[in-house]
Amino acid sequence: MLTVYDELPHQARGEEQWRESWYLNFFDHAQDLYGIAWMGIRPNSGHGEVLFAVGQGPRFLTLHQDFEIPIPQDIGRERAAFGALAFTVDEPYRKWRVQFSEGSTTADLEWTAIAPVYNWEWQETARSWHYQHPGRVTGRISIGDLSFEIDGVGERDRAWGKRDNRYFDAVHWTTAQFADGLHFESMAVALGADRHLYGFAQADDQASLLTDLTVEPRYAYPGGPPASAEIVARDQLGRDFRVRQEILNVIPIASAIGGAETRMYFTFNRYECGGVSGMGMTDHWWSEFDSLKESYVCEGPNRGRLFALDEYG
């Protein structure tokens, strides 16, 4: 059960790799603009991680990445604001503010919820909590002489726990957001011979869990990021979704959060579903090369849970 307190920093446990993170991606369809603000803190190992990027079309306008920011082990509530990035909860599960300032690049963004929150419910498997939440993103970004008024969509993320990504063999997570209000999210997990299903869709103001999912990625090169993908899914309302993904840009994350044996990529993509265009991103990681597959077929049960705005304790 999620509570309003889960929006605040958590008490770190004893594991060296215990990590807490804040995350927001955003997409402005009218300006062909996309970006990410991502911050992780590891108080037991004394460092934090900050990533901020803004792209337009096939190129990045700015890319700031610092994964070795020194922090004290006893860092308190200020852990949500360090380095060049700050996340502020204005209203739990409803409104957040994200600010970035480094050199000639500044950003001041506001995220407002437009859908239920989706909790991955993987406390027993991945030994961490993790939830996603779609919303509207507005604000302003300045990059040198460039200035953008943002009016788009995006998804924020909160996670905390040991977060050992090497537990999974391979993961293909996608969020795609469309200007007509469709939000699609899926995650296919390979764990040995098992396939775990996560994700949901929101269309016509109705959110529903996915019941089955097939993901067919095509990689840019062996072991590289997915250059494209075909995604087919159905939800509990009987709605079918056929999503086509084509890459715009990629950030290699490599061993930043999971150790030397983990490979990880953030890709920013164009999407098409039912003749409607969208934008979004994929978070793809794998632990062993042999674990990568050309197809991931996942059937229920859906291992996550949707929480409406009035369900939080």
Tab-separated table of C-alpha atoms in Angstrom, residues 15 29 53 101 125 157 201 203 209 291 304 306:
chain	number	residue	atom	x	y	z
A	15	GLU	CA	22.973	-2.473	2.079
A	29	HIS	CA	4.842	17.058	-29.258
A	53	ALA	CA	19.102	15.940	-20.970
A	101	SER	CA	20.644	24.828	-13.178
A	125	THR	CA	11.597	-9.874	-6.175
A	157	ASP	CA	9.146	7.825	-11.141
A	201	ALA	CA	-2.894	1.839	-20.656
A	203	ALA	CA	-7.370	5.873	-23.128
A	209	LEU	CA	-3.922	-3.041	-16.431
A	291	SER	CA	19.620	-13.332	-22.076
A	304	GLY	CA	1.693	-4.286	-10.781
A	306	LEU	CA	-3.018	0.866	-10.183
